[in-house]
Amino acid sequence: MRLNKISGLFLVFTLVMIYAPGIQARSFSLPGAALLAADSIPGVRKIEDVIIYQNPDFHAAFPSVIKKKNGEILLAFRRAPNRKIFSEKGTNHVDPNSYLVAVKSKDGKTWTPEPELIYAHTFGGSQDPCLLQLKDGTLLCASYGWAFVRPDGIPNLKKPYFEAGGAIFLGGYIMRSTDGAKSWQGPIYPPHIAPEINHTALGNMVPAYNRGAMYEGKDGRIFWVVAATDQQKPGKTSNHLLISSDKGLTWKYSAPVAVDSKVSFNEASVYETPKGNLVAFLRTAGLDDQACIARSTDGGKTFTAWEKMGFQGHPLQALRLPDNRVLVSYGYRHKPLGIRARILNAECTDFATAPEIVLRTDGGSTDLGYPWAVQLDKNRVLVSYYFNVPGGPQHIAGSILEIK
C-alpha cells in the first residue's frame, strides 16, 4: 500500500488493527494453508506454521532472526501499542511507543512469552530491527527512528524533511552486543550519504538507514545496502552500498547499487555468493511491485544495472543453505495474501526460473510479510514473518520447512 506520492520507502502506512479478545501471547501450531505449494517442490516440505509472539494489546511486526553460537535462536521485532486499546480507530506503522524487542527459542517452535527490550529510542519510535551475527559472535541490530514533533515545532524544522503518520524521520542507527544479546551498546549512527536530501527532526542530515539484511563477507567486511531519498518532487529513493571494516563501528560509502529516474529502490538485503559476488535483492516502488536484483563482481566497487527478477513480492531476504543454494523469502501482498519463497542456485543466477514456493495464502490483510529465515538444523529452516488472519491481530509467526 502506498503511503503517499512523496514516499518511495513504503515502510510506513496506516492499516487498521483487528482486535481479537482473549488471545494470549503463546506458541502453538497452526493448520497448513489450503494451498501447500511448498510440498509440490521436490525436496521441500512445510512441516508446520507456528505463532512466535501474539498479544492483542500490541502490533508486532518486522522480524529478523539469527541462531547464536550457543544454539539459541534470537528473534527481534518491532512492538507498538494496538491503538484500539486507547479507543482509536487504527494502528499506524509509526508510533512514539514503538520499541525494538526480542524473544528466544531453543527449537524454533516454543518461544519465550514476554519479549526483552533491545532499545527504546531517546527521541521517538523505532522500526524494523535487522539482526546480523558476525563470525566472532558479535551481534548488530540496525534500525531507524521517527520523532513526533508538536505543531508549534513543525514550522521551525530544517527543510526538506520526511513526514509520515504525523512523525518526522530520524534516520538510521545500529545497536551492538558482544555478550550474546545480554546487553546492547549504542546507538551507533552511520554517516549521512550524499544522495540523501532530507534533514532529521534534530536539524542534521539524515544518517544512512534501511530495512534489510546486512552480510559479513569472507574477508570480514560487512556489507549494508542502504536507502536514500534522492528526489523530493516526485519523491524517490535509491539504494547504495556502505561497508564496515571494523565490525560495524564505522561505515564508508562504496557505490550506488540501484538508481533510476522514475523507479524507487529501498528495502534491500545483500548477500555474498561463494565466488565472492555481492547480490542485492531490492524492493521497488513505481514498478508494479516487481522484485529486482543487482550484482557486484568487484567486491562492491561497482554494480551491474538492476534487473527485474520476474515476479512480484517484497522485501526479500536471502539465507545460504548447507549445500550453498540460497533460500530467498518474501511477502506477497496480492491475492491470495501470504508468504512465498524460492530456492536459487549458489550464485543466484536462476532467479527467473526457480519455482515459487507458497508458504501461506491465508493472510487477512496486506499488513503482513517481511520474512526472515534461519537454519534450525541440517534439514530444517524457520522462515519468520509478521502476519494476520481474518479476525486476529498482527503477530509474529513462522513456517518451519524441511529442505533436502
PDB file of N, CA and C in Angstrom, residues 22-118:
ATOM      1  N   GLY A  22      -9.236 -12.017  24.030  1.00  0.00           N
ATOM      2  CA  GLY A  22      -8.973 -13.312  24.649  1.00  0.00           C
ATOM      3  C   GLY A  22      -7.781 -14.046  24.111  1.00  0.00           C
ATOM      4  N   ILE A  23      -7.134 -13.539  23.052  1.00  0.00           N
ATOM      5  CA  ILE A  23      -5.951 -14.221  22.527  1.00  0.00           C
ATOM      6  C   ILE A  23      -4.745 -13.810  23.347  1.00  0.00           C
ATOM      7  N   GLN A  24      -4.027 -14.766  23.889  1.00  0.00           N
ATOM      8  CA  GLN A  24      -2.884 -14.512  24.741  1.00  0.00           C
ATOM      9  C   GLN A  24      -1.593 -14.800  23.998  1.00  0.00           C
ATOM     10  N   ALA A  25      -0.490 -14.213  24.484  1.00  0.00           N
ATOM     11  CA  ALA A  25       0.803 -14.483  23.877  1.00  0.00           C
ATOM     12  C   ALA A  25       1.192 -15.928  24.149  1.00  0.00           C
ATOM     13  N   ARG A  26       1.475 -16.693  23.108  1.00  0.00           N
ATOM     14  CA  ARG A  26       1.798 -18.098  23.271  1.00  0.00           C
ATOM     15  C   ARG A  26       2.377 -18.633  21.964  1.00  0.00           C
ATOM     16  N   SER A  27       2.805 -19.875  21.969  1.00  0.00           N
ATOM     17  CA  SER A  27       3.302 -20.527  20.765  1.00  0.00           C
ATOM     18  C   SER A  27       2.516 -21.805  20.549  1.00  0.00           C
ATOM     19  N   PHE A  28       2.024 -22.014  19.333  1.00  0.00           N
ATOM     20  CA  PHE A  28       1.337 -23.253  19.025  1.00  0.00           C
ATOM     21  C   PHE A  28       1.321 -23.432  17.518  1.00  0.00           C
ATOM     22  N   SER A  29       1.000 -24.630  17.073  1.00  0.00           N
ATOM     23  CA  SER A  29       0.997 -24.933  15.647  1.00  0.00           C
ATOM     24  C   SER A  29      -0.327 -24.530  15.023  1.00  0.00           C
ATOM     25  N   LEU A  30      -0.249 -24.111  13.765  1.00  0.00           N
ATOM     26  CA  LEU A  30      -1.437 -23.754  13.016  1.00  0.00           C
ATOM     27  C   LEU A  30      -1.681 -24.774  11.933  1.00  0.00           C
ATOM     28  N   PRO A  31      -2.912 -24.975  11.512  1.00  0.00           N
ATOM     29  CA  PRO A  31      -3.150 -25.862  10.374  1.00  0.00           C
ATOM     30  C   PRO A  31      -2.537 -25.273   9.125  1.00  0.00           C
ATOM     31  N   GLY A  32      -2.111 -26.099   8.195  1.00  0.00           N
ATOM     32  CA  GLY A  32      -1.472 -25.637   6.980  1.00  0.00           C
ATOM     33  C   GLY A  32      -2.438 -24.842   6.107  1.00  0.00           C
ATOM     34  N   ALA A  33      -1.879 -23.988   5.291  1.00  0.00           N
ATOM     35  CA  ALA A  33      -2.709 -23.212   4.376  1.00  0.00           C
ATOM     36  C   ALA A  33      -3.358 -24.141   3.356  1.00  0.00           C
ATOM     37  N   ALA A  34      -4.426 -23.658   2.739  1.00  0.00           N
ATOM     38  CA  ALA A  34      -5.157 -24.501   1.795  1.00  0.00           C
ATOM     39  C   ALA A  34      -4.283 -24.892   0.603  1.00  0.00           C
ATOM     40  N   LEU A  35      -3.406 -23.973   0.178  1.00  0.00           N
ATOM     41  CA  LEU A  35      -2.526 -24.242  -0.948  1.00  0.00           C
ATOM     42  C   LEU A  35      -1.126 -24.513  -0.422  1.00  0.00           C
ATOM     43  N   LEU A  36      -0.724 -25.774  -0.374  1.00  0.00           N
ATOM     44  CA  LEU A  36       0.582 -26.131   0.150  1.00  0.00           C
ATOM     45  C   LEU A  36       1.558 -26.355  -0.997  1.00  0.00           C
ATOM     46  N   ALA A  37       1.845 -25.268  -1.706  1.00  0.00           N
ATOM     47  CA  ALA A  37       2.736 -25.379  -2.856  1.00  0.00           C
ATOM     48  C   ALA A  37       4.136 -25.796  -2.440  1.00  0.00           C
ATOM     49  N   ALA A  38       4.512 -25.533  -1.179  1.00  0.00           N
ATOM     50  CA  ALA A  38       5.840 -25.946  -0.730  1.00  0.00           C
ATOM     51  C   ALA A  38       6.018 -27.445  -0.912  1.00  0.00           C
ATOM     52  N   ASP A  39       4.946 -28.200  -0.697  1.00  0.00           N
ATOM     53  CA  ASP A  39       5.039 -29.655  -0.795  1.00  0.00           C
ATOM     54  C   ASP A  39       5.129 -30.143  -2.239  1.00  0.00           C
ATOM     55  N   SER A  40       4.863 -29.256  -3.186  1.00  0.00           N
ATOM     56  CA  SER A  40       4.934 -29.663  -4.587  1.00  0.00           C
ATOM     57  C   SER A  40       6.317 -29.446  -5.191  1.00  0.00           C
ATOM     58  N   ILE A  41       7.212 -28.817  -4.440  1.00  0.00           N
ATOM     59  CA  ILE A  41       8.581 -28.581  -4.897  1.00  0.00           C
ATOM     60  C   ILE A  41       9.453 -29.728  -4.434  1.00  0.00           C
ATOM     61  N   PRO A  42      10.143 -30.414  -5.326  1.00  0.00           N
ATOM     62  CA  PRO A  42      10.985 -31.544  -4.912  1.00  0.00           C
ATOM     63  C   PRO A  42      11.996 -31.141  -3.841  1.00  0.00           C
ATOM     64  N   GLY A  43      12.046 -31.934  -2.783  1.00  0.00           N
ATOM     65  CA  GLY A  43      12.994 -31.684  -1.705  1.00  0.00           C
ATOM     66  C   GLY A  43      12.567 -30.650  -0.697  1.00  0.00           C
ATOM     67  N   VAL A  44      11.347 -30.088  -0.837  1.00  0.00           N
ATOM     68  CA  VAL A  44      10.856 -29.064   0.086  1.00  0.00           C
ATOM     69  C   VAL A  44       9.539 -29.527   0.688  1.00  0.00           C
ATOM     70  N   ARG A  45       9.438 -29.458   2.004  1.00  0.00           N
ATOM     71  CA  ARG A  45       8.200 -29.826   2.694  1.00  0.00           C
ATOM     72  C   ARG A  45       7.953 -28.856   3.837  1.00  0.00           C
ATOM     73  N   LYS A  46       6.753 -28.293   3.864  1.00  0.00           N
ATOM     74  CA  LYS A  46       6.398 -27.449   5.009  1.00  0.00           C
ATOM     75  C   LYS A  46       5.943 -28.343   6.150  1.00  0.00           C
ATOM     76  N   ILE A  47       6.636 -28.263   7.273  1.00  0.00           N
ATOM     77  CA  ILE A  47       6.308 -29.102   8.424  1.00  0.00           C
ATOM     78  C   ILE A  47       5.117 -28.516   9.181  1.00  0.00           C
ATOM     79  N   GLU A  48       5.194 -27.228   9.495  1.00  0.00           N
ATOM     80  CA  GLU A  48       4.103 -26.592  10.237  1.00  0.00           C
ATOM     81  C   GLU A  48       4.311 -25.087  10.271  1.00  0.00           C
ATOM     82  N   ASP A  49       3.228 -24.373  10.597  1.00  0.00           N
ATOM     83  CA  ASP A  49       3.272 -22.949  10.896  1.00  0.00           C
ATOM     84  C   ASP A  49       3.199 -22.781  12.408  1.00  0.00           C
ATOM     85  N   VAL A  50       3.918 -21.810  12.929  1.00  0.00           N
ATOM     86  CA  VAL A  50       3.903 -21.556  14.368  1.00  0.00           C
ATOM     87  C   VAL A  50       3.657 -20.079  14.631  1.00  0.00           C
ATOM     88  N   ILE A  51       3.043 -19.783  15.739  1.00  0.00           N
ATOM     89  CA  ILE A  51       2.937 -18.408  16.216  1.00  0.00           C
ATOM     90  C   ILE A  51       4.087 -18.166  17.197  1.00  0.00           C
ATOM     91  N   ILE A  52       4.862 -17.151  16.930  1.00  0.00           N
ATOM     92  CA  ILE A  52       6.050 -16.847  17.731  1.00  0.00           C
ATOM     93  C   ILE A  52       5.723 -15.847  18.830  1.00  0.00           C
ATOM     94  N   TYR A  53       5.001 -14.784  18.485  1.00  0.00           N
ATOM     95  CA  TYR A  53       4.568 -13.817  19.501  1.00  0.00           C
ATOM     96  C   TYR A  53       3.243 -13.216  19.060  1.00  0.00           C
ATOM     97  N   GLN A  54       2.277 -13.216  19.968  1.00  0.00           N
ATOM     98  CA  GLN A  54       0.974 -12.624  19.678  1.00  0.00           C
ATOM     99  C   GLN A  54       0.362 -12.096  20.958  1.00  0.00           C
ATOM    100  N   ASN A  55      -0.088 -10.865  20.916  1.00  0.00           N
ATOM    101  CA  ASN A  55      -0.744 -10.238  22.054  1.00  0.00           C
ATOM    102  C   ASN A  55      -1.690  -9.173  21.496  1.00  0.00           C
ATOM    103  N   PRO A  56      -2.975  -9.233  21.789  1.00  0.00           N
ATOM    104  CA  PRO A  56      -3.929  -8.297  21.191  1.00  0.00           C
ATOM    105  C   PRO A  56      -3.710  -6.843  21.595  1.00  0.00           C
ATOM    106  N   ASP A  57      -2.908  -6.596  22.623  1.00  0.00           N
ATOM    107  CA  ASP A  57      -2.626  -5.216  23.031  1.00  0.00           C
ATOM    108  C   ASP A  57      -1.546  -4.560  22.178  1.00  0.00           C
ATOM    109  N   PHE A  58      -0.891  -5.353  21.303  1.00  0.00           N
ATOM    110  CA  PHE A  58       0.263  -4.827  20.576  1.00  0.00           C
ATOM    111  C   PHE A  58       0.206  -5.165  19.087  1.00  0.00           C
ATOM    112  N   HIS A  59       0.770  -4.262  18.306  1.00  0.00           N
ATOM    113  CA  HIS A  59       1.033  -4.505  16.893  1.00  0.00           C
ATOM    114  C   HIS A  59       2.480  -4.967  16.798  1.00  0.00           C
ATOM    115  N   ALA A  60       2.680  -6.229  16.448  1.00  0.00           N
ATOM    116  CA  ALA A  60       4.016  -6.818  16.368  1.00  0.00           C
ATOM    117  C   ALA A  60       4.362  -7.038  14.898  1.00  0.00           C
ATOM    118  N   ALA A  61       5.552  -6.579  14.479  1.00  0.00           N
ATOM    119  CA  ALA A  61       5.874  -6.627  13.054  1.00  0.00           C
ATOM    120  C   ALA A  61       7.382  -6.610  12.834  1.00  0.00           C
ATOM    121  N   PHE A  62       7.765  -6.851  11.568  1.00  0.00           N
ATOM    122  CA  PHE A  62       9.124  -6.673  11.049  1.00  0.00           C
ATOM    123  C   PHE A  62      10.180  -7.497  11.792  1.00  0.00           C
ATOM    124  N   PRO A  63      10.080  -8.833  11.765  1.00  0.00           N
ATOM    125  CA  PRO A  63      11.051  -9.648  12.493  1.00  0.00           C
ATOM    126  C   PRO A  63      12.361  -9.823  11.732  1.00  0.00           C
ATOM    127  N   SER A  64      13.410 -10.131  12.484  1.00  0.00           N
ATOM    128  CA  SER A  64      14.655 -10.678  11.940  1.00  0.00           C
ATOM    129  C   SER A  64      15.126 -11.722  12.938  1.00  0.00           C
ATOM    130  N   VAL A  65      15.884 -12.708  12.475  1.00  0.00           N
ATOM    131  CA  VAL A  65      16.201 -13.840  13.342  1.00  0.00           C
ATOM    132  C   VAL A  65      17.592 -14.370  13.032  1.00  0.00           C
ATOM    133  N   ILE A  66      18.305 -14.776  14.088  1.00  0.00           N
ATOM    134  CA  ILE A  66      19.618 -15.407  13.934  1.00  0.00           C
ATOM    135  C   ILE A  66      19.707 -16.586  14.910  1.00  0.00           C
ATOM    136  N   LYS A  67      20.640 -17.492  14.651  1.00  0.00           N
ATOM    137  CA  LYS A  67      20.938 -18.581  15.569  1.00  0.00           C
ATOM    138  C   LYS A  67      22.284 -18.299  16.201  1.00  0.00           C
ATOM    139  N   LYS A  68      22.298 -18.088  17.510  1.00  0.00           N
ATOM    140  CA  LYS A  68      23.512 -17.723  18.212  1.00  0.00           C
ATOM    141  C   LYS A  68      24.494 -18.888  18.272  1.00  0.00           C
ATOM    142  N   LYS A  69      25.716 -18.584  18.673  1.00  0.00           N
ATOM    143  CA  LYS A  69      26.771 -19.584  18.734  1.00  0.00           C
ATOM    144  C   LYS A  69      26.420 -20.727  19.680  1.00  0.00           C
ATOM    145  N   ASN A  70      25.633 -20.442  20.722  1.00  0.00           N
ATOM    146  CA  ASN A  70      25.250 -21.476  21.683  1.00  0.00           C
ATOM    147  C   ASN A  70      24.019 -22.267  21.260  1.00  0.00           C
ATOM    148  N   GLY A  71      23.507 -22.006  20.040  1.00  0.00           N
ATOM    149  CA  GLY A  71      22.348 -22.723  19.527  1.00  0.00           C
ATOM    150  C   GLY A  71      21.017 -22.059  19.796  1.00  0.00           C
ATOM    151  N   GLU A  72      21.002 -21.046  20.646  1.00  0.00           N
ATOM    152  CA  GLU A  72      19.757 -20.345  20.945  1.00  0.00           C
ATOM    153  C   GLU A  72      19.347 -19.487  19.751  1.00  0.00           C
ATOM    154  N   ILE A  73      18.045 -19.463  19.473  1.00  0.00           N
ATOM    155  CA  ILE A  73      17.518 -18.666  18.370  1.00  0.00           C
ATOM    156  C   ILE A  73      17.006 -17.350  18.945  1.00  0.00           C
ATOM    157  N   LEU A  74      17.458 -16.252  18.374  1.00  0.00           N
ATOM    158  CA  LEU A  74      17.076 -14.917  18.813  1.00  0.00           C
ATOM    159  C   LEU A  74      16.302 -14.239  17.699  1.00  0.00           C
ATOM    160  N   LEU A  75      15.082 -13.804  17.995  1.00  0.00           N
ATOM    161  CA  LEU A  75      14.238 -13.128  17.017  1.00  0.00           C
ATOM    162  C   LEU A  75      13.872 -11.743  17.527  1.00  0.00           C
ATOM    163  N   ALA A  76      14.249 -10.728  16.763  1.00  0.00           N
ATOM    164  CA  ALA A  76      13.936  -9.344  17.109  1.00  0.00           C
ATOM    165  C   ALA A  76      12.740  -8.874  16.294  1.00  0.00           C
ATOM    166  N   PHE A  77      11.943  -7.974  16.862  1.00  0.00           N
ATOM    167  CA  PHE A  77      10.835  -7.382  16.123  1.00  0.00           C
ATOM    168  C   PHE A  77      10.479  -6.043  16.724  1.00  0.00           C
ATOM    169  N   ARG A  78       9.636  -5.320  16.028  1.00  0.00           N
ATOM    170  CA  ARG A  78       9.171  -4.015  16.483  1.00  0.00           C
ATOM    171  C   ARG A  78       7.795  -4.190  17.121  1.00  0.00           C
ATOM    172  N   ARG A  79       7.640  -3.713  18.350  1.00  0.00           N
ATOM    173  CA  ARG A  79       6.366  -3.827  19.045  1.00  0.00           C
ATOM    174  C   ARG A  79       5.870  -2.442  19.419  1.00  0.00           C
ATOM    175  N   ALA A  80       4.593  -2.197  19.117  1.00  0.00           N
ATOM    176  CA  ALA A  80       3.960  -0.919  19.436  1.00  0.00           C
ATOM    177  C   ALA A  80       2.552  -1.182  19.933  1.00  0.00           C
ATOM    178  N   PRO A  81       1.947  -0.227  20.637  1.00  0.00           N
ATOM    179  CA  PRO A  81       0.585  -0.449  21.127  1.00  0.00           C
ATOM    180  C   PRO A  81      -0.407  -0.631  19.991  1.00  0.00           C
ATOM    181  N   ASN A  82      -1.341  -1.526  20.199  1.00  0.00           N
ATOM    182  CA  ASN A  82      -2.534  -1.571  19.352  1.00  0.00           C
ATOM    183  C   ASN A  82      -3.376  -0.369  19.773  1.00  0.00           C
ATOM    184  N   ARG A  83      -3.467   0.632  18.927  1.00  0.00           N
ATOM    185  CA  ARG A  83      -4.087   1.893  19.338  1.00  0.00           C
ATOM    186  C   ARG A  83      -5.571   1.748  19.670  1.00  0.00           C
ATOM    187  N   LYS A  84      -6.170   0.611  19.366  1.00  0.00           N
ATOM    188  CA  LYS A  84      -7.566   0.405  19.752  1.00  0.00           C
ATOM    189  C   LYS A  84      -7.747   0.319  21.261  1.00  0.00           C
ATOM    190  N   ILE A  85      -6.669   0.003  21.992  1.00  0.00           N
ATOM    191  CA  ILE A  85      -6.798  -0.024  23.448  1.00  0.00           C
ATOM    192  C   ILE A  85      -7.025   1.380  24.005  1.00  0.00           C
ATOM    193  N   PHE A  86      -6.717   2.410  23.179  1.00  0.00           N
ATOM    194  CA  PHE A  86      -6.976   3.799  23.555  1.00  0.00           C
ATOM    195  C   PHE A  86      -8.230   4.332  22.852  1.00  0.00           C
ATOM    196  N   SER A  87      -9.037   3.424  22.313  1.00  0.00           N
ATOM    197  CA  SER A  87     -10.278   3.775  21.605  1.00  0.00           C
ATOM    198  C   SER A  87     -10.001   4.542  20.310  1.00  0.00           C
ATOM    199  N   GLU A  88      -8.807   4.373  19.737  1.00  0.00           N
ATOM    200  CA  GLU A  88      -8.501   4.971  18.445  1.00  0.00           C
ATOM    201  C   GLU A  88      -8.974   4.037  17.323  1.00  0.00           C
ATOM    202  N   LYS A  89      -9.087   4.581  16.135  1.00  0.00           N
ATOM    203  CA  LYS A  89      -9.641   3.811  15.024  1.00  0.00           C
ATOM    204  C   LYS A  89      -8.687   2.764  14.502  1.00  0.00           C
ATOM    205  N   GLY A  90      -7.397   3.045  14.528  1.00  0.00           N
ATOM    206  CA  GLY A  90      -6.460   2.106  13.928  1.00  0.00           C
ATOM    207  C   GLY A  90      -5.042   2.321  14.410  1.00  0.00           C
ATOM    208  N   THR A  91      -4.144   1.482  13.911  1.00  0.00           N
ATOM    209  CA  THR A  91      -2.745   1.491  14.308  1.00  0.00           C
ATOM    210  C   THR A  91      -1.868   1.845  13.122  1.00  0.00           C
ATOM    211  N   ASN A  92      -0.964   2.807  13.296  1.00  0.00           N
ATOM    212  CA  ASN A  92      -0.048   3.215  12.243  1.00  0.00           C
ATOM    213  C   ASN A  92       1.258   2.440  12.337  1.00  0.00           C
ATOM    214  N   HIS A  93       2.042   2.527  11.284  1.00  0.00           N
ATOM    215  CA  HIS A  93       3.383   1.942  11.317  1.00  0.00           C
ATOM    216  C   HIS A  93       4.424   2.905  11.854  1.00  0.00           C
ATOM    217  N   VAL A  94       3.997   4.036  12.342  1.00  0.00           N
ATOM    218  CA  VAL A  94       4.858   4.893  13.147  1.00  0.00           C
ATOM    219  C   VAL A  94       4.129   5.149  14.454  1.00  0.00           C
ATOM    220  N   ASP A  95       4.869   5.122  15.547  1.00  0.00           N
ATOM    221  CA  ASP A  95       4.256   5.279  16.854  1.00  0.00           C
ATOM    222  C   ASP A  95       5.325   5.739  17.834  1.00  0.00           C
ATOM    223  N   PRO A  96       5.024   6.690  18.724  1.00  0.00           N
ATOM    224  CA  PRO A  96       6.038   7.134  19.681  1.00  0.00           C
ATOM    225  C   PRO A  96       6.449   6.050  20.663  1.00  0.00           C
ATOM    226  N   ASN A  97       5.636   5.000  20.787  1.00  0.00           N
ATOM    227  CA  ASN A  97       5.938   3.915  21.720  1.00  0.00           C
ATOM    228  C   ASN A  97       6.277   2.615  20.996  1.00  0.00           C
ATOM    229  N   SER A  98       6.918   2.716  19.832  1.00  0.00           N
ATOM    230  CA  SER A  98       7.376   1.512  19.151  1.00  0.00           C
ATOM    231  C   SER A  98       8.829   1.248  19.526  1.00  0.00           C
ATOM    232  N   TYR A  99       9.089   0.046  20.033  1.00  0.00           N
ATOM    233  CA  TYR A  99      10.403  -0.301  20.571  1.00  0.00           C
ATOM    234  C   TYR A  99      10.941  -1.554  19.885  1.00  0.00           C
ATOM    235  N   LEU A 100      12.247  -1.748  19.998  1.00  0.00           N
ATOM    236  CA  LEU A 100      12.891  -2.946  19.489  1.00  0.00           C
ATOM    237  C   LEU A 100      12.960  -3.970  20.609  1.00  0.00           C
ATOM    238  N   VAL A 101      12.394  -5.151  20.377  1.00  0.00           N
ATOM    239  CA  VAL A 101      12.338  -6.187  21.402  1.00  0.00           C
ATOM    240  C   VAL A 101      12.741  -7.524  20.791  1.00  0.00           C
ATOM    241  N   ALA A 102      12.931  -8.539  21.644  1.00  0.00           N
ATOM    242  CA  ALA A 102      13.366  -9.850  21.158  1.00  0.00           C
ATOM    243  C   ALA A 102      12.789 -10.967  22.011  1.00  0.00           C
ATOM    244  N   VAL A 103      12.541 -12.107  21.361  1.00  0.00           N
ATOM    245  CA  VAL A 103      12.161 -13.334  22.046  1.00  0.00           C
ATOM    246  C   VAL A 103      13.176 -14.414  21.672  1.00  0.00           C
ATOM    247  N   LYS A 104      13.175 -15.514  22.441  1.00  0.00           N
ATOM    248  CA  LYS A 104      14.187 -16.549  22.276  1.00  0.00           C
ATOM    249  C   LYS A 104      13.542 -17.928  22.188  1.00  0.00           C
ATOM    250  N   SER A 105      14.258 -18.862  21.571  1.00  0.00           N
ATOM    251  CA  SER A 105      13.774 -20.225  21.432  1.00  0.00           C
ATOM    252  C   SER A 105      14.957 -21.176  21.327  1.00  0.00           C
ATOM    253  N   LYS A 106      14.712 -22.416  21.729  1.00  0.00           N
ATOM    254  CA  LYS A 106      15.728 -23.459  21.572  1.00  0.00           C
ATOM    255  C   LYS A 106      15.449 -24.351  20.368  1.00  0.00           C
ATOM    256  N   ASP A 107      14.199 -24.334  19.896  1.00  0.00           N
ATOM    257  CA  ASP A 107      13.835 -25.253  18.825  1.00  0.00           C
ATOM    258  C   ASP A 107      13.092 -24.608  17.651  1.00  0.00           C
ATOM    259  N   GLY A 108      12.815 -23.305  17.733  1.00  0.00           N
ATOM    260  CA  GLY A 108      12.072 -22.632  16.685  1.00  0.00           C
ATOM    261  C   GLY A 108      10.566 -22.761  16.790  1.00  0.00           C
ATOM    262  N   LYS A 109      10.082 -23.558  17.737  1.00  0.00           N
ATOM    263  CA  LYS A 109       8.645 -23.775  17.910  1.00  0.00           C
ATOM    264  C   LYS A 109       8.112 -23.137  19.188  1.00  0.00           C
ATOM    265  N   THR A 110       8.847 -23.286  20.277  1.00  0.00           N
ATOM    266  CA  THR A 110       8.429 -22.754  21.572  1.00  0.00           C
ATOM    267  C   THR A 110       9.286 -21.533  21.898  1.00  0.00           C
ATOM    268  N   TRP A 111       8.631 -20.425  22.191  1.00  0.00           N
ATOM    269  CA  TRP A 111       9.330 -19.146  22.366  1.00  0.00           C
ATOM    270  C   TRP A 111       9.026 -18.538  23.731  1.00  0.00           C
ATOM    271  N   THR A 112       9.963 -17.736  24.232  1.00  0.00           N
ATOM    272  CA  THR A 112       9.717 -17.012  25.469  1.00  0.00           C
ATOM    273  C   THR A 112       8.491 -16.127  25.291  1.00  0.00           C
ATOM    274  N   PRO A 113       7.568 -16.137  26.253  1.00  0.00           N
ATOM    275  CA  PRO A 113       6.289 -15.439  26.053  1.00  0.00           C
ATOM    276  C   PRO A 113       6.396 -13.918  26.126  1.00  0.00           C
ATOM    277  N   GLU A 114       7.343 -13.398  26.914  1.00  0.00           N
ATOM    278  CA  GLU A 114       7.473 -11.951  27.069  1.00  0.00           C
ATOM    279  C   GLU A 114       8.783 -11.483  26.446  1.00  0.00           C
ATOM    280  N   PRO A 115       8.732 -10.528  25.527  1.00  0.00           N
ATOM    281  CA  PRO A 115       9.958 -10.070  24.876  1.00  0.00           C
ATOM    282  C   PRO A 115      10.840  -9.230  25.797  1.00  0.00           C
ATOM    283  N   GLU A 116      12.131  -9.272  25.519  1.00  0.00           N
ATOM    284  CA  GLU A 116      13.110  -8.439  26.204  1.00  0.00           C
ATOM    285  C   GLU A 116      13.390  -7.198  25.363  1.00  0.00           C
ATOM    286  N   LEU A 117      13.656  -6.086  26.031  1.00  0.00           N
ATOM    287  CA  LEU A 117      13.917  -4.832  25.329  1.00  0.00           C
ATOM    288  C   LEU A 117      15.334  -4.817  24.763  1.00  0.00           C
ATOM    289  N   ILE A 118      15.437  -4.491  23.471  1.00  0.00           N
ATOM    290  CA  ILE A 118      16.740  -4.224  22.870  1.00  0.00           C
ATOM    291  C   ILE A 118      17.056  -2.742  22.982  1.00  0.00           C
TER     292      ILE A 118
END
